[in-house]
Amino acid sequence: MKMNGRFRSHHDTQAAVSKALENKQGKSGGPPNRTLPRESSSTEMKAAMANSLQFTDLLAMIPEDHPRGLYLHLPYCDRICSFCNMRREQSTGENLHAYARHLNTVFSSISHTPYVRSRPFDVLYFGGGTPSVLSNHDTSQLYPLIRKSLELAPGHEWTVESTLHNLTDEKLRIFSDCGVNRLSIGIQSFTDNGRKMLGRSGDGAWARRKFETIRGRFDGTVAIDLIYSWPGQSQEHLERDIQYIRELDIDSISFYSLMIHPGSTLSNDIDSGRLLFEKTDEYDRQMHNRFYESMLAQGYELLELTKIVKPGRDSYRYIDIRYQNCDLLPLGNGAGGRVMGHRVYHMDAERTMISPPKQEADRYNLLIGLLQFGNYHAEKIASILSGLSFEFIENILSEYESAGLLSRSDDDGARRLSPDGVFWGNNLAVDLIERVIEAQD
Ligand code: SF4
């Protein structure tokens, strides 16, 4: 297995698997695989845009009775983080207000379609950018309209991503009144140095006070993002973040090694020599394992490769919707998802790419999902694949076990990822899937 050059997120895994499938189809002379929009080539984009099926055609259909979600994208931030190269723009009062009006129109126009009216939504996820950056006034217009435009299923999950400073008391009240029950806050670090290096607002003490205020005023799940291995981070900084998480008793934490994305402020500073920063996978592994093992000792458990939760306090159903190939209605500029099995990506307000369902890509998406949650069960893996034996999978898992990445559980016959296995989890998934694809050639 390739152990240098770590894949740090499920996006890396999906990109590597898409590439392996494209290579396979290239070898067999078959049509190129239609990848997710973020990895699409311009030829694929043109082909998808030439698809005669329109978004409105899909919304005229009635879906089967499966769980489904809605993803709303808001591509603006009022403060740009030093590590970020995502698709977002600096907000101004005008562009935000105009976008809020656009979203009001979008929800008004979809609310009467057969697709939206046919059954309730189990999961809503608002991402960005910073979806909570809208003004109190625009929030007070948009969220009640959303609530009227669609039905929420019993036990629904509705997440809004946010920064700390964008969460006003007024917005928290509107969120709660309308059914938002999960916040995902990009804290990244509770230390002064970390917040400054990563371009976050306020110092560590302010961040901790603000978090406590939000926690006291919002009844739902409050999840955070945390970054480790940032330039200048010492062991002591990491220990302080571990201590603050314990004191604040946080429900759920997504933890990432800092990625230096081309085009970000940090990347530019490193390239120009203004910032000296180099790290190895071994350094990353030590920081990861120290954090992960401390969290396990505090009673957290692994939910997926980069997420730990206090038992019963965050089910994160959104990730199931994505990996189970359920429909995820995308709305807003830059939103991608799936409608009636078709991949849909809104490039902007005028242009939408639609790609037809791809059975093989969906099967591998299911497999990527299965491998994200920390349990490797040979029978379950083999059941997703056609033409490959249980023994073939079992041999690969035994190899990972010998390398100390998996350990066998007495309870259910599954193998569990060790701390090193969690660290290398995306590489394991890519390695296993590449070997499966090769064996099926
Ligand atoms: S808030 Fe999120 S999207 Fe906006 S700049 Fe920071 S990391 Fe990027």
CSV table of N, CA and C in Angstrom, one decimal, residues 60 65 68 113 144 184 199 210 224 232 238 287 292 316 330 335 344 352-353 401:
chain,number,residue,atom,x,y,z
A,60,ALA,N,-40.0,17.8,-12.2
A,60,ALA,CA,-41.3,17.4,-12.6
A,60,ALA,C,-41.6,16.0,-12.3
A,65,ASP,N,-39.7,6.2,-2.7
A,65,ASP,CA,-39.8,6.6,-1.3
A,65,ASP,C,-38.5,6.2,-0.5
A,68,ARG,N,-34.0,11.3,1.6
A,68,ARG,CA,-33.4,12.2,0.7
A,68,ARG,C,-33.0,13.5,1.4
A,113,THR,N,-43.2,22.1,-7.1
A,113,THR,CA,-42.9,21.1,-8.1
A,113,THR,C,-43.3,19.7,-7.5
A,144,PRO,N,-37.9,31.3,7.2
A,144,PRO,CA,-39.4,30.9,7.3
A,144,PRO,C,-39.9,30.5,5.9
A,184,SER,N,-22.5,23.6,12.4
A,184,SER,CA,-21.2,23.1,12.2
A,184,SER,C,-20.3,24.4,12.1
A,199,GLY,N,-6.2,32.7,10.2
A,199,GLY,CA,-7.0,33.8,9.7
A,199,GLY,C,-8.4,33.9,10.3
A,210,LYS,N,-17.4,32.9,23.1
A,210,LYS,CA,-18.4,32.9,22.1
A,210,LYS,C,-19.0,31.5,21.9
A,224,ILE,N,-17.9,21.1,15.6
A,224,ILE,CA,-16.8,22.1,15.2
A,224,ILE,C,-15.8,21.4,14.2
A,232,GLY,N,3.9,26.6,12.9
A,232,GLY,CA,4.2,27.2,14.3
A,232,GLY,C,3.5,26.4,15.4
A,238,LEU,N,-1.3,22.0,20.7
A,238,LEU,CA,-2.2,20.9,20.5
A,238,LEU,C,-2.9,20.5,21.9
A,287,MET,N,0.9,14.0,15.4
A,287,MET,CA,-0.1,15.0,15.9
A,287,MET,C,-1.5,14.4,15.9
A,292,TYR,N,-6.3,12.1,18.4
A,292,TYR,CA,-7.3,11.1,18.4
A,292,TYR,C,-7.4,10.2,19.6
A,316,TYR,N,-25.0,12.9,12.3
A,316,TYR,CA,-24.5,13.3,11.0
A,316,TYR,C,-25.1,12.5,9.8
A,330,PRO,N,-29.6,19.8,-5.0
A,330,PRO,CA,-28.7,21.0,-4.9
A,330,PRO,C,-29.4,22.3,-5.3
A,335,ALA,N,-23.7,24.7,-6.1
A,335,ALA,CA,-24.2,23.5,-5.3
A,335,ALA,C,-24.2,22.3,-6.3
A,344,VAL,N,-26.2,16.5,-10.5
A,344,VAL,CA,-26.6,17.9,-10.9
A,344,VAL,C,-25.6,18.8,-10.3
A,352,THR,N,-26.4,24.9,-15.5
A,352,THR,CA,-26.5,23.6,-14.7
A,352,THR,C,-26.0,22.5,-15.5
A,353,MET,N,-25.1,21.7,-14.9
A,353,MET,CA,-24.6,20.4,-15.6
A,353,MET,C,-25.5,19.3,-15.1
A,401,GLU,N,-4.2,-5.9,8.4
A,401,GLU,CA,-4.1,-6.3,9.9
A,401,GLU,C,-2.7,-6.5,10.3
